[in-house]
Amino acid sequence: MHLTDGQNKTISANGFARQETREVAPIALFRQGSNPLRPALEIGLQYASYKFPASAPLLLLGGDIGRLVDYDAYRTFLEAQTRRYERVLLVLGNHEFYAMDYNSGISAARQLAGEPSLAGRLTLLHETR
């Protein structure tokens, strides 16, 4: 997949000019990190207010995005993302399982991946190849 952002520029070095196109990553990675300016989604219910730009056709939600026990809020957040991205890949983190046992969490995640409102655009990455 070759994607560009449409920002072409001419670069001149030693009297030679060449055209350069800036590459855009084919996947957007959203994860919690050490950046203090990025709020943590898994603490409280910031789903409705947390905004970030769609910058690629694929979004990887790399765990600790929310709690499966807050199913409706989690689903609403994922519905918004599946409208913005061609495909959303979901990796479960430990916070997804807060307030429920492991088997119940896996069951809820599988149910979530099958929600009709997600239009088949969510892929749960759990024990699959």
Coordinates of C-alpha atoms in Angstrom, one line a residue:
M1 CA 0.0 0.0 0.0
H2 CA 1.4 3.4 -1.0
L3 CA -0.1 6.4 0.6
T4 CA 0.8 10.0 0.4
D5 CA -0.7 13.1 2.1
G6 CA -0.6 15.1 -1.2
Q7 CA 2.1 17.4 0.1
N8 CA 4.7 17.4 -2.7
K9 CA 7.7 19.7 -2.4
T10 CA 10.8 20.4 -4.6
I11 CA 14.1 20.0 -2.9
S12 CA 17.2 21.5 -4.4
A13 CA 20.7 20.3 -3.4
N14 CA 23.9 21.1 -5.3
G15 CA 22.0 22.7 -8.1
F16 CA 19.9 19.6 -8.8
A17 CA 16.1 19.7 -8.1
R18 CA 14.1 16.7 -7.2
Q19 CA 10.4 16.2 -6.4
E20 CA 9.7 14.6 -3.0
T21 CA 6.4 13.2 -1.7
R22 CA 5.9 12.7 2.0
E23 CA 4.8 9.2 2.9
V24 CA 1.9 8.6 5.3
A25 CA 1.9 5.5 7.5
P26 CA -0.8 2.9 6.4
I27 CA -1.8 2.3 10.0
A28 CA -2.5 4.6 12.9
L29 CA -1.3 3.4 16.3
F30 CA -3.3 4.5 19.3
R31 CA -1.8 3.4 22.6
Q32 CA -1.3 4.8 26.0
G33 CA 2.2 6.1 26.5
S34 CA 4.3 8.3 28.7
N35 CA 3.0 11.4 27.1
P36 CA 1.3 13.4 29.9
L37 CA -0.7 15.4 27.3
R38 CA -2.5 12.2 26.1
P39 CA -5.3 11.3 28.5
A40 CA -5.7 7.6 29.5
L41 CA -8.9 6.2 28.1
E42 CA -9.2 3.3 30.5
I43 CA -9.6 5.6 33.6
G44 CA -13.2 6.7 33.8
L45 CA -15.3 7.1 30.7
Q46 CA -13.6 9.6 28.4
Y47 CA -14.9 7.8 25.3
A48 CA -17.4 10.5 24.3
S49 CA -15.0 13.4 24.7
Y50 CA -11.6 11.9 23.5
K51 CA -10.8 13.1 19.9
F52 CA -7.8 12.3 17.7
P53 CA -7.3 12.7 14.0
A54 CA -7.8 9.9 11.5
S55 CA -4.5 9.7 9.8
A56 CA -4.5 6.3 8.1
P57 CA -7.0 3.7 6.8
L58 CA -6.2 1.3 9.7
L59 CA -6.4 1.9 13.5
L60 CA -4.7 -0.3 16.0
L61 CA -6.1 0.0 19.5
G62 CA -3.2 -1.6 21.5
G63 CA -4.9 -2.6 24.7
D64 CA -6.0 -0.7 27.9
I65 CA -8.5 1.3 25.9
G66 CA -11.4 0.7 28.1
R67 CA -13.3 -1.8 30.3
L68 CA -15.5 -4.4 28.8
V69 CA -17.8 -4.2 31.8
D70 CA -18.6 -0.7 30.4
Y71 CA -19.9 -2.5 27.3
D72 CA -22.2 0.2 25.9
A73 CA -19.7 3.0 26.3
Y74 CA -16.9 0.9 24.8
R75 CA -19.2 -0.1 21.9
T76 CA -20.1 3.5 21.2
F77 CA -16.4 4.5 21.1
L78 CA -15.7 1.6 18.7
E79 CA -18.7 2.6 16.5
A80 CA -17.2 6.1 16.1
Q81 CA -13.8 4.6 15.2
T82 CA -15.2 2.1 12.7
R83 CA -17.0 5.0 10.9
R84 CA -13.6 6.8 10.6
Y85 CA -11.3 3.9 9.7
E86 CA -11.6 1.1 7.1
R87 CA -10.5 -1.4 9.7
V88 CA -10.0 -1.2 13.5
L89 CA -7.8 -3.8 15.1
L90 CA -8.4 -4.4 18.8
V91 CA -5.8 -5.9 21.2
L92 CA -7.1 -6.6 24.7
G93 CA -5.1 -5.3 27.6
N94 CA -5.4 -6.0 31.3
H95 CA -7.8 -3.0 31.9
E96 CA -10.3 -4.5 29.5
F97 CA -10.9 -7.2 32.1
Y98 CA -11.4 -5.0 35.2
A99 CA -14.5 -6.0 37.2
M100 CA -15.0 -9.3 35.4
D101 CA -13.3 -12.6 35.1
Y102 CA -11.1 -13.6 32.1
N103 CA -13.7 -15.9 30.4
S104 CA -16.5 -13.3 30.7
G105 CA -14.2 -10.7 29.3
I106 CA -13.3 -12.8 26.3
S107 CA -16.9 -13.6 25.7
A108 CA -17.8 -9.8 25.9
A109 CA -15.0 -9.0 23.5
R110 CA -16.1 -11.5 21.0
Q111 CA -19.7 -10.3 21.3
L112 CA -18.4 -6.7 20.7
A113 CA -16.5 -7.8 17.6
G114 CA -19.7 -9.2 16.2
E115 CA -21.9 -6.2 16.8
P116 CA -23.8 -5.3 13.6
S117 CA -23.3 -1.6 14.4
L118 CA -19.5 -2.0 13.8
A119 CA -20.2 -3.0 10.2
G120 CA -17.7 -5.9 10.2
R121 CA -14.8 -3.3 10.5
L122 CA -13.6 -4.4 14.0
T123 CA -11.1 -7.3 14.2
L124 CA -10.4 -8.7 17.7
L125 CA -6.8 -9.8 17.8
H126 CA -6.9 -12.6 20.3
E127 CA -5.4 -16.1 19.7
T128 CA -5.7 -15.7 15.9
R129 CA -3.2 -15.6 13.1

